[in-house]
Tab-separated table of C-alpha atoms in Angstrom:
chain	number	residue	atom	x	y	z
A	1	UNK	CA	-51.884	-45.418	-49.351
A	2	UNK	CA	-53.836	-42.742	-50.628
A	3	UNK	CA	-51.917	-39.851	-51.951
A	4	UNK	CA	-53.303	-36.354	-50.746
A	5	UNK	CA	-51.441	-34.645	-53.940
A	6	UNK	CA	-54.505	-32.728	-55.048
A	7	UNK	CA	-56.048	-31.451	-51.813
A	8	UNK	CA	-53.236	-31.535	-49.150
A	9	UNK	CA	-55.074	-33.444	-46.139
A	10	UNK	CA	-52.957	-34.490	-43.131
A	11	UNK	CA	-51.035	-37.354	-41.889
A	12	UNK	CA	-49.658	-38.532	-38.386
A	13	UNK	CA	-47.181	-37.628	-35.881
A	14	UNK	CA	-45.528	-38.876	-32.888
A	15	UNK	CA	-46.274	-37.741	-29.285
A	16	UNK	CA	-43.667	-34.900	-29.202
A	17	UNK	CA	-43.460	-31.371	-28.731
A	18	UNK	CA	-42.415	-28.984	-31.619
A	19	UNK	CA	-42.261	-25.330	-31.984
A	20	UNK	CA	-44.389	-23.734	-34.909
A	21	UNK	CA	-42.397	-21.521	-37.156
A	22	UNK	CA	-45.203	-18.879	-37.349
A	23	UNK	CA	-44.010	-15.264	-36.828
A	24	UNK	CA	-45.625	-14.109	-33.389
A	25	UNK	CA	-46.179	-10.436	-33.389
A	26	UNK	CA	-45.927	-10.413	-29.649
A	27	UNK	CA	-44.540	-12.957	-26.868
A	28	UNK	CA	-46.978	-15.496	-26.320
A	29	UNK	CA	-47.416	-18.549	-24.008
A	30	UNK	CA	-50.044	-20.066	-26.201
A	31	UNK	CA	-49.616	-23.835	-26.659
A	32	UNK	CA	-52.169	-25.891	-29.320
A	33	UNK	CA	-52.676	-29.363	-28.656
A	34	UNK	CA	-53.646	-30.505	-32.204
A	35	UNK	CA	-53.740	-33.380	-34.691
A	36	UNK	CA	-52.302	-33.675	-38.040
A	37	UNK	CA	-55.122	-35.480	-39.493
A	38	UNK	CA	-57.918	-33.343	-37.718
A	39	UNK	CA	-59.748	-30.612	-40.149
A	40	UNK	CA	-60.535	-29.042	-36.543
A	41	UNK	CA	-57.023	-28.420	-35.789
A	42	UNK	CA	-56.341	-27.196	-39.076
A	43	UNK	CA	-59.037	-24.483	-38.680
A	44	UNK	CA	-57.399	-23.272	-35.536
A	45	UNK	CA	-54.146	-23.412	-37.066
A	46	UNK	CA	-55.159	-21.287	-39.995
A	47	UNK	CA	-57.053	-18.727	-37.714
A	48	UNK	CA	-53.819	-18.485	-35.518
A	49	UNK	CA	-51.903	-17.813	-38.708
A	50	UNK	CA	-54.492	-15.387	-40.121
A	51	UNK	CA	-54.109	-13.398	-36.716
A	52	UNK	CA	-50.187	-13.734	-36.914
A	53	UNK	CA	-49.951	-15.282	-33.527
A	54	UNK	CA	-47.223	-17.541	-32.456
A	55	UNK	CA	-47.688	-20.765	-30.477
A	56	UNK	CA	-46.048	-23.882	-29.336
A	57	UNK	CA	-47.479	-27.174	-31.364
A	58	UNK	CA	-48.193	-30.204	-29.162
A	59	UNK	CA	-49.007	-33.111	-31.090
A	60	UNK	CA	-51.498	-36.008	-30.441
A	61	UNK	CA	-50.548	-38.830	-32.656
A	62	UNK	CA	-52.545	-40.694	-35.294
A	63	UNK	CA	-52.059	-43.919	-37.042
A	64	UNK	CA	-54.235	-46.398	-38.760
A	65	UNK	CA	-53.471	-49.090	-36.307
A	66	UNK	CA	-54.369	-47.055	-33.142
A	67	UNK	CA	-56.243	-44.113	-34.658
A	68	UNK	CA	-55.807	-41.230	-31.989
A	69	UNK	CA	-53.516	-42.489	-29.549
A	70	UNK	CA	-51.727	-42.953	-27.378
A	71	UNK	CA	-53.057	-39.555	-26.027
A	72	UNK	CA	-50.650	-37.813	-23.396
A	73	UNK	CA	-51.910	-37.660	-19.753
A	74	UNK	CA	-51.076	-33.755	-19.967
A	75	UNK	CA	-53.388	-33.715	-22.977
A	76	UNK	CA	-56.357	-35.600	-21.283
A	77	UNK	CA	-55.913	-33.132	-18.303
A	78	UNK	CA	-56.828	-30.169	-20.468
A	79	UNK	CA	-59.426	-32.009	-22.757
A	80	UNK	CA	-62.582	-33.390	-21.245
A	81	UNK	CA	-63.515	-35.267	-24.329
A	82	UNK	CA	-60.172	-36.344	-25.231
A	83	UNK	CA	-60.318	-34.667	-28.621
A	84	UNK	CA	-58.337	-32.114	-30.369
A	85	UNK	CA	-57.724	-29.216	-30.662
A	86	UNK	CA	-56.975	-27.446	-27.090
A	87	UNK	CA	-55.529	-23.907	-26.903
A	88	UNK	CA	-53.447	-23.067	-23.791
A	89	UNK	CA	-53.223	-19.286	-23.404
A	90	UNK	CA	-51.515	-18.778	-20.153
A	91	UNK	CA	-53.561	-20.180	-17.413
A	92	UNK	CA	-56.823	-20.694	-19.841
A	93	UNK	CA	-57.359	-23.962	-21.649
A	94	UNK	CA	-59.784	-23.882	-24.301
A	95	UNK	CA	-61.287	-27.002	-26.091
A	96	UNK	CA	-63.479	-27.213	-29.205
A	97	UNK	CA	-62.316	-25.581	-32.314
A	98	UNK	CA	-65.243	-23.391	-32.626
A	99	UNK	CA	-64.747	-22.370	-28.982
A	100	UNK	CA	-61.219	-21.803	-29.565
A	101	UNK	CA	-62.016	-19.528	-32.680
A	102	UNK	CA	-64.363	-17.429	-30.804
A	103	UNK	CA	-61.850	-16.834	-27.924
A	104	UNK	CA	-59.229	-15.777	-30.434
A	105	UNK	CA	-61.785	-13.472	-31.900
A	106	UNK	CA	-62.616	-12.052	-28.537
A	107	UNK	CA	-59.181	-11.630	-27.179
A	108	UNK	CA	-57.292	-10.843	-30.799
A	109	UNK	CA	-59.849	-9.447	-32.770
A	110	UNK	CA	-57.589	-8.100	-35.592
A	111	UNK	CA	-57.664	-8.965	-38.195
A	112	UNK	CA	-61.438	-10.203	-37.854
A	113	UNK	CA	-62.423	-13.768	-38.749
A	114	UNK	CA	-66.007	-12.960	-38.249
A	115	UNK	CA	-68.106	-10.032	-39.956
A	116	UNK	CA	-69.411	-7.038	-38.261
A	117	UNK	CA	-72.905	-6.988	-36.533
A	118	UNK	CA	-74.845	-9.537	-34.439
A	119	UNK	CA	-76.947	-10.717	-37.511
A	120	UNK	CA	-74.076	-11.104	-39.647
A	121	UNK	CA	-72.082	-12.850	-37.005
A	122	UNK	CA	-74.673	-15.141	-36.038
A	123	UNK	CA	-75.151	-16.212	-39.817
A	124	UNK	CA	-71.659	-16.796	-40.194
A	125	UNK	CA	-71.398	-19.010	-37.134
A	126	UNK	CA	-74.478	-20.966	-38.533
A	127	UNK	CA	-72.286	-21.697	-41.519
A	128	UNK	CA	-69.423	-22.661	-39.584
A	129	UNK	CA	-71.489	-24.798	-37.624
A	130	UNK	CA	-73.022	-26.525	-40.762
A	131	UNK	CA	-69.675	-27.288	-41.811
A	132	UNK	CA	-68.277	-28.841	-38.794
A	133	UNK	CA	-71.372	-30.812	-37.933
A	134	UNK	CA	-73.503	-31.740	-40.983
A	135	UNK	CA	-70.846	-31.636	-43.810
A	136	UNK	CA	-68.240	-33.460	-41.506
A	137	UNK	CA	-70.691	-36.245	-41.236
A	138	UNK	CA	-70.896	-36.572	-45.006
A	139	UNK	CA	-67.056	-36.361	-45.189
A	140	UNK	CA	-66.522	-39.152	-42.302
A	141	UNK	CA	-67.456	-42.107	-44.494
A	142	UNK	CA	-65.052	-41.237	-47.089
A	143	UNK	CA	-61.942	-40.911	-44.775
A	144	UNK	CA	-62.953	-44.108	-42.948
A	145	UNK	CA	-63.520	-46.298	-46.049
A	146	UNK	CA	-60.882	-44.590	-48.426
A	147	UNK	CA	-58.048	-43.677	-46.305
A	148	UNK	CA	-58.411	-45.577	-42.860
A	149	UNK	CA	-59.016	-48.747	-44.605
A	150	UNK	CA	-56.180	-50.176	-47.055
A	151	UNK	CA	-57.738	-53.149	-48.450
A	152	UNK	CA	-60.426	-52.841	-51.373
A	153	UNK	CA	-62.136	-55.821	-49.864
A	154	UNK	CA	-63.042	-54.219	-46.661
A	155	UNK	CA	-64.359	-51.054	-47.911
A	156	UNK	CA	-68.156	-50.126	-48.034
A	157	UNK	CA	-68.382	-48.617	-51.465
A	158	UNK	CA	-72.309	-48.149	-50.956
A	159	UNK	CA	-71.566	-45.996	-48.137
A	160	UNK	CA	-69.003	-43.874	-49.887
A	161	UNK	CA	-71.651	-43.617	-52.851
A	162	UNK	CA	-74.178	-42.171	-50.380
A	163	UNK	CA	-71.765	-39.869	-48.844
A	164	UNK	CA	-70.686	-38.663	-52.280
A	165	UNK	CA	-74.377	-38.017	-53.192
A	166	UNK	CA	-74.951	-36.031	-50.335
A	167	UNK	CA	-71.795	-34.007	-50.787
A	168	UNK	CA	-72.831	-33.045	-54.385
A	169	UNK	CA	-76.112	-31.899	-53.044
A	170	UNK	CA	-74.168	-29.814	-50.488
A	171	UNK	CA	-71.962	-28.228	-53.365
A	172	UNK	CA	-75.378	-27.161	-55.234
A	173	UNK	CA	-76.204	-25.321	-52.001
A	174	UNK	CA	-72.603	-23.676	-51.351
A	175	UNK	CA	-72.844	-22.726	-55.042
A	176	UNK	CA	-76.257	-20.592	-54.449
A	177	UNK	CA	-74.525	-19.049	-51.309
A	178	UNK	CA	-71.493	-17.900	-53.020
A	179	UNK	CA	-72.943	-16.694	-56.407
A	180	UNK	CA	-71.786	-12.974	-56.461
A	181	UNK	CA	-69.826	-13.216	-53.194
A	182	UNK	CA	-66.050	-13.648	-52.718
A	183	UNK	CA	-66.423	-15.351	-49.473
A	184	UNK	CA	-69.117	-17.056	-47.569
A	185	UNK	CA	-69.753	-14.213	-45.027
A	186	UNK	CA	-68.587	-11.215	-47.142
A	187	UNK	CA	-65.123	-11.307	-45.581
A	188	UNK	CA	-62.757	-14.224	-45.112
A	189	UNK	CA	-64.135	-15.838	-42.134
A	190	UNK	CA	-64.169	-19.064	-39.861
A	191	UNK	CA	-66.942	-20.177	-42.055
A	192	UNK	CA	-64.711	-20.274	-44.997
A	193	UNK	CA	-61.806	-22.287	-43.284
A	194	UNK	CA	-64.349	-24.795	-41.803
A	195	UNK	CA	-66.069	-25.192	-45.216
A	196	UNK	CA	-62.888	-25.131	-47.271
A	197	UNK	CA	-61.251	-27.862	-45.284
A	198	UNK	CA	-63.957	-30.315	-45.824
A	199	UNK	CA	-64.378	-29.463	-49.538
A	200	UNK	CA	-60.900	-30.230	-49.671
A	201	UNK	CA	-60.961	-33.610	-47.893
A	202	UNK	CA	-63.971	-34.491	-50.198
A	203	UNK	CA	-61.950	-33.498	-53.256
A	204	UNK	CA	-59.045	-35.406	-52.262
A	205	UNK	CA	-61.239	-38.716	-52.382
A	206	UNK	CA	-62.642	-37.600	-55.799
A	207	UNK	CA	-65.776	-35.698	-54.801
A	208	UNK	CA	-65.018	-32.664	-56.426
A	209	UNK	CA	-67.134	-29.555	-57.430
A	210	UNK	CA	-68.424	-29.907	-60.871
A	211	UNK	CA	-67.873	-27.435	-63.803
A	212	UNK	CA	-71.530	-26.322	-63.123
A	213	UNK	CA	-70.400	-25.134	-59.552
A	214	UNK	CA	-68.635	-21.915	-61.211
A	215	UNK	CA	-68.851	-19.911	-58.085
A	216	UNK	CA	-67.831	-22.764	-55.635
A	217	UNK	CA	-64.763	-23.472	-57.683
A	218	UNK	CA	-63.703	-19.808	-57.870
A	219	UNK	CA	-64.141	-19.684	-54.056
A	220	UNK	CA	-61.959	-22.871	-53.704
A	221	UNK	CA	-59.070	-21.559	-55.810
A	222	UNK	CA	-59.490	-17.960	-53.876
A	223	UNK	CA	-59.356	-19.509	-50.498
A	224	UNK	CA	-56.661	-21.915	-51.413
A	225	UNK	CA	-54.440	-18.978	-52.759
A	226	UNK	CA	-54.306	-17.523	-49.336
A	227	UNK	CA	-50.794	-17.790	-47.870
A	228	UNK	CA	-52.076	-18.982	-44.508
A	229	UNK	CA	-54.213	-21.892	-46.144
A	230	UNK	CA	-51.469	-22.661	-48.592
A	231	UNK	CA	-48.972	-23.157	-45.848
A	232	UNK	CA	-51.200	-25.425	-43.694
A	233	UNK	CA	-52.088	-27.594	-46.937
A	234	UNK	CA	-48.536	-27.985	-47.818
A	235	UNK	CA	-47.613	-29.110	-44.238
A	236	UNK	CA	-50.611	-31.456	-43.997
A	237	UNK	CA	-49.492	-33.045	-47.583
A	238	UNK	CA	-46.138	-33.960	-46.168
A	239	UNK	CA	-47.625	-35.728	-43.045
A	240	UNK	CA	-50.051	-37.589	-44.987
A	241	UNK	CA	-47.158	-38.953	-47.260
A	242	UNK	CA	-45.763	-40.286	-43.866
A	243	UNK	CA	-48.687	-42.399	-43.112
């Protein structure tokens, strides 16, 4: 089993209910269906923590044998695609991590996780989308070949090499975007959360920003030092060790 010592990725859980230990700033009935190996679930958990919103955690289990599953019927009832995360806020059920984060931003706007102004917010959403879709497709081969598969003889290392090269090119682009900036969108935002999770996953598998990525490396340290992110990655490290 690969250890996620360096970057705190996620492990598995059983199909059980557990209460998050976050400190809510008001009574809430929010519940979050999430997965311990899902960077999209982690994005929402960090957003909730940044906004200091309490919630109950409902876990969809993952294992190398079954991957995601078995999926509880009550989860499938609120997740039309059978994917995590899903947020339940009273009578409202919201699926898709990006939609959930936008819902939280609309309903609980302080502190903001999007910059002010329509142009800046649109640009930030595009960076989040770039991470969730394009960058995720570059990270998936590393997860599938180096984590899900446990035997070296079954791993497609050519696929790993192709994905690694694509990620290094992406690091070059991120370096340009972060030069002279503390965060991707000026303030700490959903774009930082989404991108950081995937840089973290890739780094776990050896695809780390190089010495030439000075701005990117400084950003990584800055994001990782946030208490909400540090707590999430510590929890994910413990979960990964149980796989």
